[in-house]
Short mmCIF file of C-alpha atoms in Angstrom, two decimals:
data_model
loop_
_atom_site.label_atom_id
_atom_site.label_comp_id
_atom_site.label_asym_id
_atom_site.label_seq_id
_atom_site.Cartn_x
_atom_site.Cartn_y
_atom_site.Cartn_z
CA MET A 62 191.08 94.89 147.95
CA LEU A 63 193.20 98.03 148.36
CA SER A 64 191.96 101.58 148.20
CA VAL A 65 193.31 103.71 145.37
CA ASN A 66 195.52 105.69 147.74
CA GLU A 67 196.91 102.52 149.32
CA ALA A 68 197.68 101.07 145.90
CA GLU A 69 199.28 104.34 144.80
CA ASN A 70 201.57 104.46 147.84
CA ILE A 71 202.69 100.87 147.32
CA ILE A 72 203.28 101.26 143.59
CA PHE A 73 205.07 104.61 143.65
CA ASN A 74 207.39 103.43 146.44
CA LEU A 75 208.41 100.43 144.33
CA VAL A 76 209.82 102.61 141.57
CA LYS A 77 213.48 103.58 141.49
CA PRO A 78 214.64 106.20 138.98
CA LEU A 79 217.19 105.17 136.39
CA ASN A 80 220.79 105.27 137.61
CA HIS A 81 222.47 108.60 136.86
CA GLN A 82 225.75 106.84 136.11
CA LYS A 83 224.83 103.56 134.42
CA ASP A 84 221.64 104.50 132.60
CA ILE A 85 222.80 107.47 130.54
CA GLU A 86 223.56 108.01 126.88
CA THR A 87 224.95 110.91 124.89
CA VAL A 88 222.77 112.42 122.17
CA ASP A 89 223.18 115.39 119.89
CA LEU A 90 221.03 118.45 120.33
CA LEU A 91 218.57 117.63 117.55
CA ALA A 92 217.83 114.26 119.18
CA ALA A 93 217.41 115.65 122.68
CA THR A 94 213.81 116.90 122.53
CA GLY A 95 211.69 115.25 125.20
CA ARG A 96 214.66 113.55 126.86
CA ILE A 97 215.54 113.82 130.56
CA LEU A 98 218.82 115.56 131.28
CA ALA A 99 221.11 113.27 133.29
CA SER A 100 223.92 115.73 134.08
CA PRO A 101 223.88 119.44 134.88
CA VAL A 102 224.90 121.67 131.98
CA THR A 103 227.24 124.64 132.20
CA SER A 104 228.44 127.01 129.50
CA GLN A 105 231.61 129.00 128.94
CA LEU A 106 229.58 131.85 127.47
CA ASP A 107 228.10 134.81 129.31
CA PHE A 108 224.52 135.80 128.45
CA PRO A 109 224.38 138.37 126.98
CA HIS A 110 227.83 137.76 125.50
CA TRP A 111 228.55 141.52 125.57
CA ASP A 112 226.86 144.78 126.44
CA ASN A 113 224.31 145.38 123.69
CA SER A 114 221.38 147.56 122.76
CA ALA A 115 217.81 146.50 123.44
CA MET A 116 216.40 149.11 121.07
CA ASP A 117 216.98 150.85 117.76
CA GLY A 118 218.30 154.29 118.66
CA TYR A 119 221.48 156.13 119.65
CA ALA A 120 224.27 155.10 122.02
CA VAL A 121 225.13 158.06 124.23
CA ILE A 122 226.82 159.13 127.45
CA TYR A 123 224.06 159.70 130.01
CA GLN A 124 225.57 162.87 131.42
CA ASP A 125 225.34 164.45 127.96
CA VAL A 126 221.57 163.96 127.70
CA GLN A 127 220.22 163.91 131.24
CA GLN A 128 218.66 167.37 130.85
CA ALA A 129 217.41 166.92 127.26
CA SER A 130 213.89 167.99 126.31
CA GLU A 131 211.94 169.06 123.22
CA GLU A 132 212.36 172.68 124.23
CA LYS A 133 216.08 172.28 124.83
CA PRO A 134 217.38 169.18 123.06
CA ALA A 135 220.89 167.84 123.56
CA VAL A 136 222.79 167.95 120.25
CA LEU A 137 225.39 165.24 119.63
CA ILE A 138 227.79 164.48 116.76
CA LEU A 139 227.25 161.11 115.06
CA VAL A 140 230.54 159.23 114.73
CA GLU A 141 229.47 155.71 113.68
CA ASP A 142 226.66 153.39 112.61
CA ILE A 143 226.59 150.10 114.57
CA PRO A 144 224.36 147.36 113.08
CA ALA A 145 223.95 143.97 114.73
CA GLY A 146 226.94 141.72 114.16
CA TYR A 147 229.38 144.62 113.76
CA GLN A 148 232.28 145.37 116.10
CA PRO A 149 232.26 149.11 117.00
CA GLN A 150 235.38 151.04 116.01
CA SER A 151 234.79 154.24 117.97
CA ASN A 152 235.23 155.21 121.60
CA ILE A 153 232.36 157.59 122.33
CA GLN A 154 233.50 160.88 123.81
CA SER A 155 231.44 163.58 125.47
CA GLY A 156 229.29 165.31 122.85
CA GLN A 157 229.31 162.27 120.56
CA SER A 158 226.81 159.51 119.74
CA ALA A 159 226.55 156.40 117.57
CA ARG A 160 223.55 155.13 115.62
CA ILE A 161 222.85 151.67 117.02
CA PHE A 162 220.41 148.86 116.27
CA THR A 163 218.77 146.20 118.42
CA GLY A 164 221.23 143.52 119.49
CA ALA A 165 224.30 145.49 118.38
CA VAL A 166 227.39 145.77 120.58
CA MET A 167 227.58 148.91 122.69
CA PRO A 168 230.56 151.10 121.79
CA LYS A 169 233.12 151.91 124.45
CA GLY A 170 232.36 155.08 126.36
CA ALA A 171 228.58 154.94 125.84
CA ASP A 172 226.40 153.81 128.72
CA THR A 173 222.82 154.52 127.60
CA VAL A 174 220.62 154.09 124.53
CA VAL A 175 218.04 156.70 123.52
CA MET A 176 215.23 155.18 121.49
CA GLN A 177 214.95 156.70 118.02
CA GLU A 178 211.38 157.88 118.60
CA ASN A 179 212.80 160.43 121.08
CA THR A 180 215.31 161.87 118.62
CA ARG A 181 215.63 163.88 115.41
CA LYS A 182 218.51 163.36 112.99
CA GLU A 183 219.89 166.15 110.82
CA GLY A 184 222.96 165.29 108.78
CA ASP A 185 225.76 164.19 111.12
CA ARG A 186 223.95 165.43 114.21
CA VAL A 187 221.26 163.90 116.37
CA PHE A 188 218.91 165.91 118.58
CA ILE A 189 217.88 164.17 121.81
CA LEU A 190 214.33 165.33 122.56
CA LYS A 191 213.72 163.47 125.82
CA ALA A 192 216.04 162.55 128.68
CA PRO A 193 216.44 158.79 129.12
CA ASN A 194 216.97 156.91 132.35
CA PRO A 195 220.57 155.99 133.20
CA GLN A 196 221.69 152.87 131.31
CA GLU A 197 218.29 152.64 129.64
CA PHE A 198 217.93 149.98 126.89
CA VAL A 199 221.36 148.52 127.61
CA ARG A 200 221.58 144.77 128.14
CA HIS A 201 224.72 144.17 130.16
CA ARG A 202 227.10 141.28 129.67
CA ALA A 203 226.33 138.30 131.97
CA ALA A 204 223.13 139.93 133.25
CA TYR A 205 221.15 136.76 132.42
CA TYR A 206 223.79 134.11 133.04
CA GLN A 207 227.45 134.07 134.07
CA ALA A 208 229.84 131.63 132.40
CA GLY A 209 230.68 128.60 134.52
CA ALA A 210 227.48 128.63 136.59
CA GLU A 211 224.88 125.87 136.25
CA LEU A 212 222.82 126.59 133.17
CA LEU A 213 220.33 123.69 133.38
CA PRO A 214 219.99 121.14 136.24
CA ALA A 215 219.83 117.38 135.89
CA GLY A 216 216.40 115.77 136.04
CA ILE A 217 214.49 118.14 133.76
CA GLN A 218 212.77 117.36 130.49
CA LEU A 219 214.29 119.08 127.49
CA ASN A 220 211.56 120.92 125.60
CA ALA A 221 211.69 123.79 123.11
CA PRO A 222 212.87 126.51 125.57
CA GLU A 223 215.66 124.30 126.93
CA ILE A 224 216.71 123.26 123.42
CA ALA A 225 216.95 126.94 122.45
CA ILE A 226 219.07 127.71 125.52
CA LEU A 227 221.40 124.79 124.79
CA ALA A 228 221.76 125.83 121.16
CA ALA A 229 222.58 129.41 122.18
CA ALA A 230 225.12 128.06 124.68
CA GLN A 231 226.69 125.90 121.94
CA CYS A 232 226.02 122.72 123.94
CA THR A 233 225.61 120.29 121.07
CA HIS A 234 226.02 116.94 122.87
CA LEU A 235 224.14 116.07 126.04
CA ASN A 236 224.04 113.33 128.64
CA VAL A 237 220.45 112.11 128.97
CA TYR A 238 218.82 109.14 130.65
CA ARG A 239 218.00 106.26 128.39
CA ARG A 240 214.28 105.76 127.92
CA PRO A 241 212.70 103.22 130.30
CA ARG A 242 212.09 99.96 128.43
CA VAL A 243 208.46 98.89 128.71
CA ALA A 244 207.47 95.45 127.43
CA ILE A 245 203.83 95.16 126.32
CA LEU A 246 201.88 91.98 125.74
CA SER A 247 198.23 91.08 125.36
CA THR A 248 196.69 87.83 126.55
CA GLY A 249 193.64 86.03 125.21
CA ASN A 250 192.66 83.35 122.70
CA GLU A 251 190.06 85.70 121.28
CA LEU A 252 192.53 88.38 120.22
CA VAL A 253 193.74 89.06 116.68
CA THR A 254 195.95 91.75 115.19
CA PRO A 255 194.50 94.66 113.16
CA GLU A 256 195.83 93.03 109.97
CA GLN A 257 194.00 89.73 110.46
CA THR A 258 190.53 88.96 109.12
CA LEU A 259 188.08 89.10 111.99
CA GLN A 260 186.16 85.87 112.67
CA PRO A 261 183.00 85.48 114.80
CA GLY A 262 183.85 85.82 118.50
CA GLN A 263 187.24 87.42 117.90
CA ILE A 264 188.39 90.85 119.10
CA VAL A 265 191.04 93.10 117.63
CA ASP A 266 193.88 93.73 120.07
CA SER A 267 193.64 97.52 120.43
CA ASN A 268 195.19 97.59 123.91
CA GLN A 269 198.71 96.85 122.68
CA TYR A 270 198.59 99.80 120.29
CA ALA A 271 197.06 102.15 122.84
CA LEU A 272 199.58 101.19 125.51
CA ALA A 273 202.50 101.54 123.09
CA ALA A 274 201.31 105.05 122.19
CA LEU A 275 200.90 105.96 125.86
CA VAL A 276 204.35 104.62 126.74
CA LYS A 277 205.91 106.78 124.02
CA GLN A 278 204.00 109.83 125.23
CA SER A 279 205.20 109.13 128.78
CA GLY A 280 208.84 109.03 127.66
CA GLY A 281 209.31 105.26 127.57
CA GLU A 282 210.46 102.86 124.86
CA PRO A 283 207.71 100.32 124.07
CA LEU A 284 208.75 96.74 123.35
CA MET A 285 205.71 95.17 121.70
CA LEU A 286 205.63 91.41 122.33
CA GLY A 287 202.34 90.69 120.59
CA ILE A 288 199.42 88.47 121.52
CA ILE A 289 200.02 85.53 123.86
CA LYS A 290 197.41 82.78 123.90
CA ASP A 291 195.80 81.65 127.17
CA GLU A 292 198.23 78.75 127.47
CA PRO A 293 200.20 78.68 130.74
CA GLU A 294 203.54 77.60 129.28
CA ALA A 295 203.44 80.09 126.42
CA LEU A 296 202.43 82.86 128.80
CA LYS A 297 205.11 81.89 131.32
CA GLY A 298 207.79 82.01 128.65
CA ALA A 299 206.67 85.38 127.36
CA ILE A 300 206.52 86.91 130.83
CA ALA A 301 209.93 85.47 131.76
CA ASP A 302 211.48 87.05 128.66
CA ALA A 303 209.72 90.33 129.32
CA ILE A 304 210.84 90.74 132.93
CA ALA A 305 214.42 89.85 131.96
CA ASN A 306 214.66 92.53 129.27
CA ALA A 307 212.51 95.44 130.44
CA ASP A 308 212.24 97.90 133.28
CA LEU A 309 208.46 97.59 133.30
CA VAL A 310 206.12 94.99 131.86
CA LEU A 311 202.51 95.73 130.91
CA SER A 312 200.08 92.97 130.11
CA SER A 313 196.37 93.39 129.47
CA GLY A 314 193.85 90.68 130.29
CA GLY A 315 194.23 87.52 132.33
CA VAL A 316 194.23 89.19 135.75
CA SER A 317 190.62 88.62 136.77
CA VAL A 318 189.14 85.42 138.28
CA GLY A 319 188.12 83.54 135.14
CA ASP A 320 189.13 79.98 134.29
CA TYR A 321 191.70 81.26 131.80
CA ASP A 322 193.20 83.99 133.97
CA TYR A 323 196.65 82.60 134.71
CA VAL A 324 198.78 85.68 135.18
CA GLU A 325 199.08 85.84 138.99
CA GLN A 326 200.00 82.17 139.42
CA ILE A 327 202.56 82.45 136.62
CA LEU A 328 204.10 85.52 138.24
CA GLU A 329 204.44 83.65 141.52
CA SER A 330 205.97 80.63 139.77
CA LEU A 331 208.63 82.97 138.32
CA GLY A 332 209.49 84.28 141.79
CA GLY A 333 207.29 87.33 141.64
CA GLU A 334 206.02 88.97 144.79
CA ILE A 335 202.45 90.18 144.36
CA LYS A 336 202.19 93.70 145.77
CA VAL A 337 198.72 94.59 144.46
CA SER A 338 196.01 92.21 143.27
CA SER A 339 192.91 94.40 143.09
CA VAL A 340 191.99 98.03 143.68
CA ALA A 341 188.69 99.53 144.82
CA MET A 342 188.22 101.62 141.70
CA LYS A 343 185.83 101.62 138.75
CA PRO A 344 186.83 100.92 136.08
CA GLY A 345 190.11 99.11 136.77
CA LYS A 346 189.45 96.85 139.75
CA PRO A 347 191.51 93.85 138.53
CA LEU A 348 195.04 95.26 138.71
CA THR A 349 198.05 93.06 139.48
CA VAL A 350 201.43 94.52 140.39
CA ALA A 351 204.44 92.32 141.10
CA THR A 352 208.18 92.70 141.65
CA PHE A 353 211.03 90.27 141.06
CA ASN A 354 214.36 89.80 142.81
CA ILE A 355 216.39 90.12 139.63
CA PRO A 356 219.21 92.54 138.67
CA ASN A 357 217.11 94.89 136.56
CA GLY A 358 214.35 95.06 139.19
CA ALA A 359 211.49 94.83 136.70
CA ILE A 360 207.99 95.76 137.85
CA TYR A 361 205.05 93.91 136.34
CA PHE A 362 201.66 95.52 135.79
CA GLY A 363 198.80 93.22 134.89
CA LEU A 364 196.13 95.57 133.54
CA PRO A 365 192.48 94.70 132.91
CA GLY A 366 191.53 93.54 129.42
CA ASN A 367 188.64 95.92 128.82
CA PRO A 368 189.99 98.90 126.82
CA VAL A 369 188.72 101.68 129.07
CA SER A 370 189.78 99.82 132.22
CA ALA A 371 193.27 99.28 130.79
CA LEU A 372 193.71 102.94 129.90
CA VAL A 373 192.27 104.28 133.17
CA SER A 374 194.62 101.98 135.12
CA TYR A 375 197.51 103.17 132.99
CA TRP A 376 196.73 106.85 133.48
CA ARG A 377 196.21 106.46 137.22
CA PHE A 378 199.23 104.31 138.07
CA VAL A 379 201.56 103.46 135.18
CA GLN A 380 202.05 106.88 133.60
CA PRO A 381 203.52 108.37 136.81
CA VAL A 382 205.67 105.26 137.27
CA ILE A 383 207.27 105.60 133.83
CA LYS A 384 207.91 109.29 134.39
CA LYS A 385 209.50 108.66 137.80
CA CYS A 386 211.57 105.81 136.38
CA SER A 387 212.77 108.08 133.54
CA GLY A 388 214.82 110.21 135.94
CA ILE A 389 212.65 113.33 135.92
CA ALA A 390 213.17 115.11 139.23
CA GLU A 391 209.68 116.50 139.74
CA GLY A 392 206.28 116.71 138.09
CA TRP A 393 205.87 112.94 137.68
CA LYS A 394 202.98 112.55 140.12
CA PRO A 395 199.34 112.55 138.93
CA LYS A 396 197.97 116.05 138.41
CA PHE A 397 194.56 116.74 139.95
CA ILE A 398 192.68 119.99 139.50
CA LYS A 399 189.22 121.28 140.38
CA ALA A 400 186.72 121.81 137.57
CA GLN A 401 183.04 122.58 137.11
CA THR A 402 181.08 119.77 135.53
CA ARG A 403 178.82 120.50 132.57
CA GLU A 404 176.64 117.44 133.27
CA ASN A 405 175.49 115.48 136.27
CA ILE A 406 178.04 112.77 137.20
CA SER A 407 176.86 109.75 139.14
CA SER A 408 178.31 106.64 140.79
CA ASN A 409 177.07 103.86 143.06
CA GLY A 410 179.55 105.10 145.65
CA LYS A 411 181.02 101.67 146.38
CA ARG A 412 184.37 102.24 144.68
CA GLU A 413 186.39 105.28 143.67
CA THR A 414 184.95 106.03 140.23
CA TYR A 415 186.66 107.54 137.20
CA ILE A 416 184.53 109.16 134.50
CA TRP A 417 186.32 109.88 131.23
CA GLY A 418 185.76 113.04 129.26
CA LYS A 419 187.23 116.36 128.22
CA LEU A 420 188.68 119.22 130.23
CA ASP A 421 188.54 122.77 128.85
CA LEU A 422 189.60 126.15 130.21
CA VAL A 423 186.73 128.58 129.66
CA ASP A 424 187.10 132.22 130.74
CA GLY A 425 189.70 131.22 133.32
CA ILE A 426 187.62 128.35 134.77
CA TYR A 427 188.21 124.67 134.12
CA GLU A 428 185.13 122.83 132.89
CA PHE A 429 184.70 119.07 132.52
CA SER A 430 182.46 117.43 129.91
CA VAL A 431 181.55 113.74 130.21
CA ALA A 432 182.23 111.64 127.10
CA GLY A 433 179.05 110.89 125.20
CA GLY A 434 177.55 107.47 124.62
CA ASN A 435 177.52 104.32 126.69
CA LYS A 436 179.80 104.37 129.76
CA SER A 437 180.74 100.68 129.56
CA SER A 438 184.42 99.88 130.21
CA GLY A 439 184.33 97.96 126.94
CA ASN A 440 183.28 101.02 124.92
CA LEU A 441 186.52 102.06 123.29
CA ILE A 442 184.83 104.45 120.86
CA ASN A 443 183.86 107.19 123.29
CA LEU A 444 187.42 107.44 124.61
CA ALA A 445 188.15 109.62 121.59
CA GLN A 446 189.44 113.10 122.63
CA THR A 447 189.53 112.12 126.29
CA ASN A 448 192.07 114.26 128.14
CA ALA A 449 190.87 113.95 131.73
CA LEU A 450 189.10 111.74 134.26
CA ALA A 451 186.60 113.08 136.78
CA VAL A 452 187.06 111.37 140.14
CA LEU A 453 184.23 110.50 142.52
CA GLU A 454 185.53 109.25 145.87
CA VAL A 455 184.02 106.31 147.72
CA GLY A 456 180.61 107.27 149.07
CA LYS A 457 180.12 110.10 146.58
CA LYS A 458 177.12 109.22 144.42
CA LEU A 459 176.33 112.46 142.59
CA VAL A 460 177.95 115.65 141.41
CA ASN A 461 175.35 118.02 139.98
CA VAL A 462 175.88 120.13 136.89
CA GLY A 463 177.82 123.30 137.74
CA GLU A 464 179.32 121.80 140.90
CA GLU A 465 183.03 121.32 141.44
CA VAL A 466 184.63 117.94 140.83
CA GLU A 467 188.20 116.72 141.14
CA VAL A 468 189.72 115.90 137.77
CA LEU A 469 192.83 113.91 136.86
CA ARG A 470 194.45 115.46 133.83
CA VAL A 471 195.93 112.73 131.62
CA TYR A 472 197.23 114.91 128.74
#
């Protein structure tokens, strides 16, 4: 049985990001949210596009107003009003000024903007009551970005700020990585779909829906293959199809040591090389990871059948794998932070233990609350609103209320 760190090192080293030449597709800007940029983006526009005003006020020549004060204001002739979106017609000469608004193009000759609060207007004259700093409130062309330089690098996720930048740069079509294809299947004679009438002894297959949701949230494309009965030939056929058509395969159930747990022997019969067969963690001990010598290089994850165990295993190992596979350059590794616990957290200390609950930031300090109710790995109900897992290392049996605990953030 591998330690969690040993299993992590093996699993993460198996993963190869999508190919930046073969695994890309072009999408329009409105479809790009959440996607991973596959090629660097440049723009032919400077930012700002032209010198413009950062304030409502008056465009002036600094030398005309550098000595201005309330006692001795500088008096300038107004020659033009310049609203945003208007091309100035005047060339400001000494002794002149133009009324200007935020975002408007600076007129030629002017080099400074005096905010309107420091002025007084009388007819066609403006009185400057306070000397500005040189070039104050002027946003210069290309101060933020120069045309032709790299605007956004490859390997980043496109979220709202990046989408705004791309829109402003008039980049309407983008090369992004395709989403990793993740096949999902559940094994077990006892399983039924949510639509079926539940009979005595049967269990609704919630894992497939949870894993599909998690795959989407991780940036993957879930391929739901349904429930496969505990029949070796049916299971072998389903797994063979899955590894041939997906980058990753997730199954839940069938990876323990019961009489109907066939997954590992089927993987080996299909040429799979078992890299991980169990991990010293609780919940989530029965974890099978296998690779295949096939062109698409699929990786198989056999997750435990118990709902909490399946999700904890996913958060700990599979979520980072999908993110790394997706082509994201950084930030794919698990994120651990320190938090104060609001309750005592205990473990038998024999395996690395994960306690599910909720992480909150309170007055600048992270606090972790344990989920209420029974802590059984079969208790799906108290997973609701879980966003973090407290981690107790091997040998650690108790963390008292108010003490610091390491927490894996999962959302």
